[in-house]
XYZ file of C-alpha atoms in Angstrom:
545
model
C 0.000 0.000 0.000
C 2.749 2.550 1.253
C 5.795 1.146 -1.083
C 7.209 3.966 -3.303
C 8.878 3.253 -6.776
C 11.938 5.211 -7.783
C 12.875 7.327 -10.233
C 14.888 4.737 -11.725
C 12.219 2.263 -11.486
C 9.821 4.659 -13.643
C 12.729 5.388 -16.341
C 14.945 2.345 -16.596
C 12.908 -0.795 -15.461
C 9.685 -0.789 -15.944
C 10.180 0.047 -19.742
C 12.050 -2.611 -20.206
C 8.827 -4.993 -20.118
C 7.310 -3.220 -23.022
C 9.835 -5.065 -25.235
C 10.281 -2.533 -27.587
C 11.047 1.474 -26.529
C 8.897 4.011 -27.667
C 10.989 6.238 -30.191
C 12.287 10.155 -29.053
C 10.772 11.990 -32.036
C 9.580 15.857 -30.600
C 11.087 18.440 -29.443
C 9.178 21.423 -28.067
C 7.260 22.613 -31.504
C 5.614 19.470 -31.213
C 4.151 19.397 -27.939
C 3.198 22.968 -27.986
C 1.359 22.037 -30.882
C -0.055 18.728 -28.984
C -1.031 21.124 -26.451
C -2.904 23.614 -28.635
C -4.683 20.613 -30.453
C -5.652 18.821 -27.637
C -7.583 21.318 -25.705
C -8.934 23.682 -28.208
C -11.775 22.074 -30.076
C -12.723 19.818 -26.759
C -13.317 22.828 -24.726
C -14.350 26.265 -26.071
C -16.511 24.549 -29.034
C -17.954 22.019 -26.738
C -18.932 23.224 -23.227
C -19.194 27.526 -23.703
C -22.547 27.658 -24.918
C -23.878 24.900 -22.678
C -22.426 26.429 -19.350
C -22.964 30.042 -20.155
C -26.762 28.856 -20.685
C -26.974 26.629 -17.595
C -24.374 28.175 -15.013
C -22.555 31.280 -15.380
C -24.579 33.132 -18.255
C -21.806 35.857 -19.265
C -19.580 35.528 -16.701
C -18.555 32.099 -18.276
C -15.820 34.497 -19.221
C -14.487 34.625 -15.878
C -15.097 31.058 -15.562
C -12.756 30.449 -17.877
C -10.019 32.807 -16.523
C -10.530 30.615 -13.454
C -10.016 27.375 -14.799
C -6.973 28.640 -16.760
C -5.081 30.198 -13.669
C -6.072 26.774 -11.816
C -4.812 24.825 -14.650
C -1.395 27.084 -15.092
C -0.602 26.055 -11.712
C -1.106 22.612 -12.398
C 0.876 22.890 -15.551
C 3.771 24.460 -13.535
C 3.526 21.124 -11.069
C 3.856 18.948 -14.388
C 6.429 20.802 -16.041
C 8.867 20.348 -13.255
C 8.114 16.225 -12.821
C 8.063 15.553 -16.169
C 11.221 17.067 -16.754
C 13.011 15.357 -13.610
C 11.117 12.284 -14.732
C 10.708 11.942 -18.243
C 8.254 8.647 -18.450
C 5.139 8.262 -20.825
C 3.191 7.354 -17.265
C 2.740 11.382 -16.356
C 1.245 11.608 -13.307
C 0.976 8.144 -12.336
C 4.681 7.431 -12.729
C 4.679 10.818 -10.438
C 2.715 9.965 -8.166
C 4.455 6.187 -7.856
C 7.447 7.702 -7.275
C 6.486 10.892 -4.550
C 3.123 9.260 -2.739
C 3.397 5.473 -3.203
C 1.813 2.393 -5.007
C -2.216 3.480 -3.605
C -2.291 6.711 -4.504
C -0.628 6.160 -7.466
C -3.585 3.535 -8.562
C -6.107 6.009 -7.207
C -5.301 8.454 -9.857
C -4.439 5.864 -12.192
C -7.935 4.575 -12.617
C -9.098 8.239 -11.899
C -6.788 9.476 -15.126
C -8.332 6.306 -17.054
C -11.597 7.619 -16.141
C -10.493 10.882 -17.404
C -9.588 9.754 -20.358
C -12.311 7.349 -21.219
C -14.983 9.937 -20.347
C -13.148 12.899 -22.001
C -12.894 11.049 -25.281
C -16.725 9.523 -25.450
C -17.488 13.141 -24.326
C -15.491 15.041 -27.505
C -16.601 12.216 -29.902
C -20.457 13.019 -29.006
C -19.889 16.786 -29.654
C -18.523 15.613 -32.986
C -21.545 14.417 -34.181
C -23.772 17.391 -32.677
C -21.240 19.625 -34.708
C -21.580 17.471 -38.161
C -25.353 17.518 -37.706
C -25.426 21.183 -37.836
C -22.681 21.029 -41.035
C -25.213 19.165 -42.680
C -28.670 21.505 -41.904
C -29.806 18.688 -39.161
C -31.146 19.097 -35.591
C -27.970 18.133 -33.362
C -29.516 14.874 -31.831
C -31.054 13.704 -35.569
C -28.292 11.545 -36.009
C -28.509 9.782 -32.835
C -30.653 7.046 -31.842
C -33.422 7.153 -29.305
C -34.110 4.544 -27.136
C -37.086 5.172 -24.846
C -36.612 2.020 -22.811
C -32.896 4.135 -21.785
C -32.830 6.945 -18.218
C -32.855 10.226 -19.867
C -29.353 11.114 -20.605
C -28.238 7.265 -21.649
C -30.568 7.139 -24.030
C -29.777 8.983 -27.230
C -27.364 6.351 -28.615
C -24.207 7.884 -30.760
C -23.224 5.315 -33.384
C -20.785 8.217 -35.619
C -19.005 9.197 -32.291
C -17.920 5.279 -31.760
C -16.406 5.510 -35.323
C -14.927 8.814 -35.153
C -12.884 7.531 -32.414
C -12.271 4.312 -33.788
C -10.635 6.162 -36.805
C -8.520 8.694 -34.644
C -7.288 6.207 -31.994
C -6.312 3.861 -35.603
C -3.873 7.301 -37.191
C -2.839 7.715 -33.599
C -1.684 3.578 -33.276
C 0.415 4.062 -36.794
C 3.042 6.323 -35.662
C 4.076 9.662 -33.218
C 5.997 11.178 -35.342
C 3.221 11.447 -37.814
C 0.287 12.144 -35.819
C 2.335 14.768 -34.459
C 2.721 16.227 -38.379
C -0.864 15.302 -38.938
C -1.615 17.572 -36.329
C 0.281 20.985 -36.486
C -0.281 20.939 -40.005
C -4.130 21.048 -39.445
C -4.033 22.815 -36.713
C -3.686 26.033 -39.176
C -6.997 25.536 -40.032
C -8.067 25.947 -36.412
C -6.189 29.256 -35.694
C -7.868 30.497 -39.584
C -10.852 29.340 -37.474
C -10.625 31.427 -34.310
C -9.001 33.949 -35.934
C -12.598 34.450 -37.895
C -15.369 33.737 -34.793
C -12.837 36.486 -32.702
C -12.757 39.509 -35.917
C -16.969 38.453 -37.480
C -18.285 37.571 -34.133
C -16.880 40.866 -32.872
C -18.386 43.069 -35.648
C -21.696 41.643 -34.957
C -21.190 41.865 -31.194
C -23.821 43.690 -29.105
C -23.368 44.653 -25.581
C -26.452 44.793 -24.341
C -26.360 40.870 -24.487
C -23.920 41.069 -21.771
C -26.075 42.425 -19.207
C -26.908 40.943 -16.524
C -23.652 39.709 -16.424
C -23.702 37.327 -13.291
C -27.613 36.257 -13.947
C -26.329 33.326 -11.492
C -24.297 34.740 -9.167
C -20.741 34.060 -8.648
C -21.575 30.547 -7.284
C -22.887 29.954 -10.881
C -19.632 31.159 -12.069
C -17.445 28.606 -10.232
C -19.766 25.905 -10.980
C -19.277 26.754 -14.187
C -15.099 26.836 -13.941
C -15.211 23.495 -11.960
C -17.008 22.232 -15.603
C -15.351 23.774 -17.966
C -11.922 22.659 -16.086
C -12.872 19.690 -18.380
C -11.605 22.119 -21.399
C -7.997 22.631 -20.235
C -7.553 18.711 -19.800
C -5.366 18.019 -23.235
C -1.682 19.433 -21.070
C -1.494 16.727 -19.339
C -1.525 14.511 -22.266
C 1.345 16.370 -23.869
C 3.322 15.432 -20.354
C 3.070 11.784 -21.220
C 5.243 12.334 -24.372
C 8.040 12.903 -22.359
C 9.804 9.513 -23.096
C 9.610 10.538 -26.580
C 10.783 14.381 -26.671
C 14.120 14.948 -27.602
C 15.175 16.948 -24.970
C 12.679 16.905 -21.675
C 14.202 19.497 -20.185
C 14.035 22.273 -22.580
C 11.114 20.787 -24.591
C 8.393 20.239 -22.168
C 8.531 23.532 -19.865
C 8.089 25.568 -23.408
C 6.018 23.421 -25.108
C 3.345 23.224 -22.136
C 3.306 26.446 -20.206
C 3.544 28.295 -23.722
C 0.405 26.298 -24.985
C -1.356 26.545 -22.188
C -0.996 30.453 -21.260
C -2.025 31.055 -25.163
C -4.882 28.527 -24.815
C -6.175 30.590 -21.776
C -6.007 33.721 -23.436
C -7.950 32.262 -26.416
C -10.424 30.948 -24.240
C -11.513 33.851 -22.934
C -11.854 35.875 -26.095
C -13.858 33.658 -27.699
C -16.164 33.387 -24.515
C -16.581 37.348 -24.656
C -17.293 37.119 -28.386
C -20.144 34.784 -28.315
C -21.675 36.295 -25.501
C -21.845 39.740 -27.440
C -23.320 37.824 -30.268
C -26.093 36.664 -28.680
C -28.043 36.310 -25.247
C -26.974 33.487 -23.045
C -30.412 32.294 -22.423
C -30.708 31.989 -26.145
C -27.661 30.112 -26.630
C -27.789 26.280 -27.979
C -26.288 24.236 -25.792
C -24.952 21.838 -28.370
C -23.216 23.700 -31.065
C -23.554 27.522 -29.644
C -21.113 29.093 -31.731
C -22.404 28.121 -35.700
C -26.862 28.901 -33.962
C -24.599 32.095 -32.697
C -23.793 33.373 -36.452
C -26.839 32.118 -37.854
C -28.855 33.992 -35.409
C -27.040 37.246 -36.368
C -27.603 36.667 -40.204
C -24.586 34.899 -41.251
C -25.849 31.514 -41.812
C -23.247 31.074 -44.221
C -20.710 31.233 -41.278
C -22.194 28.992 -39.339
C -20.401 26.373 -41.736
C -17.441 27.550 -41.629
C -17.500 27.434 -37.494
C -18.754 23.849 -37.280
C -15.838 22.663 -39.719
C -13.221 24.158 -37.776
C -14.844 22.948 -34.667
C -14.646 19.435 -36.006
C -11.380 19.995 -36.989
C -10.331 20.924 -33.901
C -12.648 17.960 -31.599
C -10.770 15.346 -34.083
C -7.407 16.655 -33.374
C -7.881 16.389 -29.401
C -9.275 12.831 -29.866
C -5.790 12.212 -32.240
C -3.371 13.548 -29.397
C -5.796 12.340 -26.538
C -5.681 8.739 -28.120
C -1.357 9.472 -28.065
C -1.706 9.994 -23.883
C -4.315 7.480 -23.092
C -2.312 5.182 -24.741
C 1.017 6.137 -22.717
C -0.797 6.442 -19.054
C -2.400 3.355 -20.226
C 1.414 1.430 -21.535
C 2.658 2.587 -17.956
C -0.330 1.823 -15.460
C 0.319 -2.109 -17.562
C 4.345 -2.049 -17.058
C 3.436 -1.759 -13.110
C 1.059 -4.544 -13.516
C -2.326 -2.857 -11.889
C -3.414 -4.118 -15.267
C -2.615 -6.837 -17.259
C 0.760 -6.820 -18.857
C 0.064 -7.366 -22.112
C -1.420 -3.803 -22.457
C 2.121 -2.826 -22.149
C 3.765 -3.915 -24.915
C 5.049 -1.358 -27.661
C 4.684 -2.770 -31.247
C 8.199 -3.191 -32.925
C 7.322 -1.663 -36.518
C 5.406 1.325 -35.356
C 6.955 2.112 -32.164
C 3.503 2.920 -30.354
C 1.667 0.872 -27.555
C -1.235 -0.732 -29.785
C -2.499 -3.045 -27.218
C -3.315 -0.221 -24.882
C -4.747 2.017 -27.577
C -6.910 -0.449 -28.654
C -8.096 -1.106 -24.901
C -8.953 2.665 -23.821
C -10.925 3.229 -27.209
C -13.255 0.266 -26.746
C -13.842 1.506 -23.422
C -14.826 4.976 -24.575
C -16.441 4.487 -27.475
C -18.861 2.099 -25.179
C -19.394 5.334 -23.167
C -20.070 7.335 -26.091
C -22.631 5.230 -27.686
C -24.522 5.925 -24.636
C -23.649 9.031 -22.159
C -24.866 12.725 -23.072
C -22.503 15.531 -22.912
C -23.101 16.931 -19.307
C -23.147 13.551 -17.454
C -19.683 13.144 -18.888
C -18.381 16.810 -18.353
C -18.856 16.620 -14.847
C -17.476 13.244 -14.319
C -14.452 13.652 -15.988
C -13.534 17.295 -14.482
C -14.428 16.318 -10.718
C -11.672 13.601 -12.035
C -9.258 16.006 -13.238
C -9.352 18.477 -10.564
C -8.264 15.174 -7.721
C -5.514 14.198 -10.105
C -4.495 17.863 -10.147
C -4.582 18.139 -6.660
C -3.022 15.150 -5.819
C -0.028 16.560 -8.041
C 0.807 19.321 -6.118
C 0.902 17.635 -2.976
C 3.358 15.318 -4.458
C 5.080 17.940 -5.753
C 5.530 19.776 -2.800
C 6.765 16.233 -0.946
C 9.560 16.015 -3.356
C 10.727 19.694 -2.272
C 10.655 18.997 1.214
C 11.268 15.143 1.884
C 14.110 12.546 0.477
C 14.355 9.408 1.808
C 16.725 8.740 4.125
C 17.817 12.385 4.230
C 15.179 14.493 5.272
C 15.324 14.257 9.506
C 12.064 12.456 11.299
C 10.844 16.507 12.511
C 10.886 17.658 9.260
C 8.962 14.735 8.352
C 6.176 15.667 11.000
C 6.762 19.180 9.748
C 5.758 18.482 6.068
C 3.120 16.294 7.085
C 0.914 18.580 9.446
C 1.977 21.504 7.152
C 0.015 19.270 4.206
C -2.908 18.353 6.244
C -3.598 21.554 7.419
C -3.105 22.962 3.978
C -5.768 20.458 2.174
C -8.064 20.567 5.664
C -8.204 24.455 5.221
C -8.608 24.113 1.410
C -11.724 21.730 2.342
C -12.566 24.267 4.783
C -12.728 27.138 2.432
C -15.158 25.201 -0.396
C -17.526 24.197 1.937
C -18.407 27.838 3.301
C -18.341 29.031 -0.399
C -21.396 26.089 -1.247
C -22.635 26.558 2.510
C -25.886 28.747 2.090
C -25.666 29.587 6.210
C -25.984 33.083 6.745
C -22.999 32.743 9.035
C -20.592 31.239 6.522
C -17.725 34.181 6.906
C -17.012 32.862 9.874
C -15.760 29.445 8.326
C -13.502 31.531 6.192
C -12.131 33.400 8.989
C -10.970 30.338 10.184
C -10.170 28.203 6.896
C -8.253 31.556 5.205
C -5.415 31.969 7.909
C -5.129 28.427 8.737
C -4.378 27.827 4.609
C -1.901 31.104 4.984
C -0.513 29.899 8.390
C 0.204 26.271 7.184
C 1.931 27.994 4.234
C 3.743 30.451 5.829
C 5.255 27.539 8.307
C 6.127 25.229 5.512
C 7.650 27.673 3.670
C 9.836 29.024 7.179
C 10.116 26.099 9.578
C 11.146 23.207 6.672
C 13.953 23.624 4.694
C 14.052 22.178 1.156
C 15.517 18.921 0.789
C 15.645 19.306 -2.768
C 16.067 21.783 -5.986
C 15.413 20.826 -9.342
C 17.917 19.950 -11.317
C 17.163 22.136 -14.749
C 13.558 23.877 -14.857
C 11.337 24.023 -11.356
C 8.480 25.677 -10.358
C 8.856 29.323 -8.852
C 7.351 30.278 -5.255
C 7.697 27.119 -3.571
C 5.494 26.545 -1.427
C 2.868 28.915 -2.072
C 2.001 28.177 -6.126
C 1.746 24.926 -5.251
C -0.372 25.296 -2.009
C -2.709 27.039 -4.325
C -3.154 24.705 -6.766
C -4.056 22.405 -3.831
C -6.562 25.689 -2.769
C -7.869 26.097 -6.419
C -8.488 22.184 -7.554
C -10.264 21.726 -4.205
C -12.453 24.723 -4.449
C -13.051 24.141 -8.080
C -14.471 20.618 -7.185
C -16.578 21.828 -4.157
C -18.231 24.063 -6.849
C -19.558 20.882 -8.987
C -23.132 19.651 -7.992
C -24.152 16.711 -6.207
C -24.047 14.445 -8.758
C -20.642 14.754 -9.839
C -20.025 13.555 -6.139
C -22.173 10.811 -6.890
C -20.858 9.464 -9.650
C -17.067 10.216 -8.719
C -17.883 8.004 -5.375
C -19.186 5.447 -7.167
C -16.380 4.937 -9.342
C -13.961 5.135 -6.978
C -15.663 2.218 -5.126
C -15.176 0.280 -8.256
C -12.049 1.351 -8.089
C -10.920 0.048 -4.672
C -12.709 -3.269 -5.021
C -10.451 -4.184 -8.190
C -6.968 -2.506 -6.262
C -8.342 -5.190 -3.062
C -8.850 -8.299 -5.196
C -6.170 -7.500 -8.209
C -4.352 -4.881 -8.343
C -2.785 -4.549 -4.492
C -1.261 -8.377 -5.059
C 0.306 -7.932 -8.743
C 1.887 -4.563 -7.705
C 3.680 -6.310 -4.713
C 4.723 -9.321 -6.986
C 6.140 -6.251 -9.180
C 8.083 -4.357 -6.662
C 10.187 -7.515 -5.667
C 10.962 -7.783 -8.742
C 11.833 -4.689 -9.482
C 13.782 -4.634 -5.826
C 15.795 -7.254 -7.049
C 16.591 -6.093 -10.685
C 17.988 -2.555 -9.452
C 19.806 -4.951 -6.873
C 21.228 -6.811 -9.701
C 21.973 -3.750 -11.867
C 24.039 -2.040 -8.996
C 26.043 -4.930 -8.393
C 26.683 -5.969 -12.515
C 27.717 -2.159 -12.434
C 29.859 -1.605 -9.335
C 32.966 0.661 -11.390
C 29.977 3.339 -11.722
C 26.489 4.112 -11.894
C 24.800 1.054 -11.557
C 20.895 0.443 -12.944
C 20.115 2.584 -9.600
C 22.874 5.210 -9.986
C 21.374 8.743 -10.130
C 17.793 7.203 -8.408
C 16.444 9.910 -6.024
């Protein structure tokens, strides 16, 4: 339950029992470019309209600039690890290494989750967004099936081939999915570039008003959604193994993506909320009814192909990471091995493609767009979480180093840090009358815990090349803003999360728990084996933090 995996574990070993390496083939063009493809088209096109109608009316605007400053700091945490530790497992090979074998499977199956949901949830939106190409209602091409609970029961047989067909490119090669994908993502910046300079002549600002018709609660319920659109960076951190050169590569390639991404975001939000009245706004494809409604029906064409454009290319780089978490949660063994292995010829882990896209494209024939939204960014905001405690852990403790008080430091520091965070999202969803008094208390103790992590526990370690500034305060909000972000989600996302994370446990009790433990012998006995082969140097464990 409490073992913890080494860096040399993550990088040298557990490769190894993929058979074949996955080839180092982008530098940090490419994953800027992964970045920009995988989150535009699977947010802004996708969840805008529906949230500004539902949540946050105008404001979605600053529901986005929420999200984005949430998700910066997140990117920040990822940067750093995936630099120091280069693997195609991202998070989970982070969290192996900084929390230990539980939580690691915890956000494993919560990042599967992720990415099964995320993908059925994009691939639905594709169809919506071809129906209105073609002059169709967005559900005509679906299915209904009255026997079906409302919300499972408009059944999506185009989104289970669009995916089929991306996660297929995706299987034949990086390096040219990668191509596929910078080179079309032209058309979605000729795209943007149009809804931001048309959608702003046409732009009335009388629609803006009222501008919080929900209040600000409806504007953070609306960022703890649309947290969902920002998901595609830490995709791009599972090509790590295959950039040229982590440590210049990734830093640019994600915090450059994602501070443009942000900023693009929140333009377009303002543009189609000038266009036309949120409580007009179609839910389903809101930016192509948008131009139509203001005359330019011609437009509306034009909008829906870039927006499939753009969906298709997050489904081709989200099919490259789902693969890669997926290669990496097999090498451990908390799933079968085979899912591991990378295919000689193309160089890409086939056997785990092939599992996450049946998976989602089961969800997709099925789930409507806002069951899946909320499940998958209540997901994404524990992962993120989860991060930068880790992250803040491998600052402040190293094994065998760091002094038993400093231990006890760290830890009450972090409890009191997530406690107050909890603290602080409850009185914000707390209608009591009386709720400033819980952030009276929550506030300073989350400053206070800070503060004394920051002054009474020294740094055990720096980062080697690229790090994240302010330690420990950015990441001690990140911790603040995923937490508060997932307080703002409604009951059901609670729901659902709780349920799957009792699936979860039960298959971590019966399978997983017993095949990681037959897996860290091993691996115990192979670095064992490596040091001693290698005694004149570094052995298999030399340089292992």
């Amino acid at each position: 339950l409490l073992r913890r995996s080494t860096s040399a574990a993550e990088l040298r070993l557990l490769p190894r029992r993929s058979e074949h390496g996955l080839r180092r083939c982008l530098n940090w063009w490419d994953l800027a470019w992964l970045g920009f493809g995988a989150v535009v088209g699977s947010g802004v096109f996708v969840l805008t309209g529906l949230e500004a109608r539902n949540d946050a009316g105008p404001a979605v605007i600053l529901a986005y600039a929420a999200a984005g400053f949430s998700a910066l700091l997140s990117v920040f945490c990822y940067a750093e690890f995936a630099v120091e530790i280069p693997s195609a497992g991202g998070s989970f090979s982070y969290l192996r290494v900084e929390l230990g074998d539980f939580v690691a499977y915890i956000a494993a199956a919560n990042i599967l989750l992720e990415a099964l949901v995320g993908a059925a949830g994009v691939a639905r939106s594709w169809t919506s967004y071809f129906a209105t190409l073609i002059d169709r209602d967005p559900d005509s091409l679906r299915i209904h099936v009255a026997a079906l609970a409302d919300g499972y029961n408009l059944l999506d047989p185009i989104a289970v081939g669009v995916l089929i067909t991306c996660s297929a490119i995706a299987a034949t090669g990086t390096r040219l999915t990668s191509r596929l994908n910078w080179i079309t993502s032209v058309v979605s910046v000729a795209v943007i570039a149009f809804i931001i300079a048309a959608g702003s002549a046409h732009a009335d600002l009388s629609n803006l008003v009222p501008f919080f018709p929900y209040g600000a609660k409806g504007v953070f319920r609306a960022a703890g959604v649309v947290y969902w659109a920002y998901t595609g960076f830490d995709m791009v951190a599972t090509m790590a193994e295959e950039t040229k050169n982590p440590a210049r590569d990734i830093p640019l390639g994600l915090i450059g993506s994602m501070t443009a991404i942000t900023v693009v975001y929140c333009v377009m939000a303002f543009v189609l909320c000038s266009m036309q009245r949120y409580s007009s706004l179609d839910p389903d494809a809101a930016y192509s009814a948008a131009f139509a409604a203001v005359g330019m029906r011609w437009a509306k064409y034009l909008v829906a192909l870039g927006a499939l454009k753009g969906m298709t290319t997050g489904l081709l780089v989200g099919a490259l990471g789902q693969g890669r978490y997926t290669t990496q949660i097999a090498r451990a063994h908390m799933i079968p091995p085979y899912f591991a292995l990378v295919h000689p010829r193309t160089g890409t882990p086939v056997n785990a493609t092939i599992l996450v896209t049946g998976a989602s494209a089961c969800i997709a024939l099925f789930s409507s767009l806002d069951v899946l939204a909320t499940v998958s960014s209540i997901s994404t905001l524990f992962i993120f979480m989860l991060m930068a405690v880790a992250l803040l852990v491998r600052r402040y403790y190293v094994r065998g180093v760091t002094p038993t008080s400093g231990l006890l430091k760290l830890l009450a520091s972090l409890v009191l840090i997530v406690l107050a965070s909890i603290g602080i999202s409850a009185c914000w969803g707390s209608s009591s009358p009386g709720g400033w008094v819980g952030y009276a208390v929550a506030v300073p103790v989350w400053f206070l815990a800070t503060a004394g992590l920051a002054l009474l526990v020294p740094q055990q370690r720096a980062p080697s090349v690229w790090g994240v500034p302010l330690v420990p305060w950015l990441p001690s909000l990140s911790v603040a803003a995923n937490l508060f972000l997932m307080g703002s989600l409604g009951y059901e996302a609670f729901v659902r999360f709780a349920i799957c994370t009792a699936v979860m446990l039960a298959y971590y009790v019966l399978v997983g728990l017993h095949a990681t433990y037959d897996v860290g012998r091993e691996e115990e006995q192979m670095l064992l084996e490596g040091t001693v082969q290698d005694s004149g140097g570094k052995g298999v464990a030399g340089g292992a933090v």
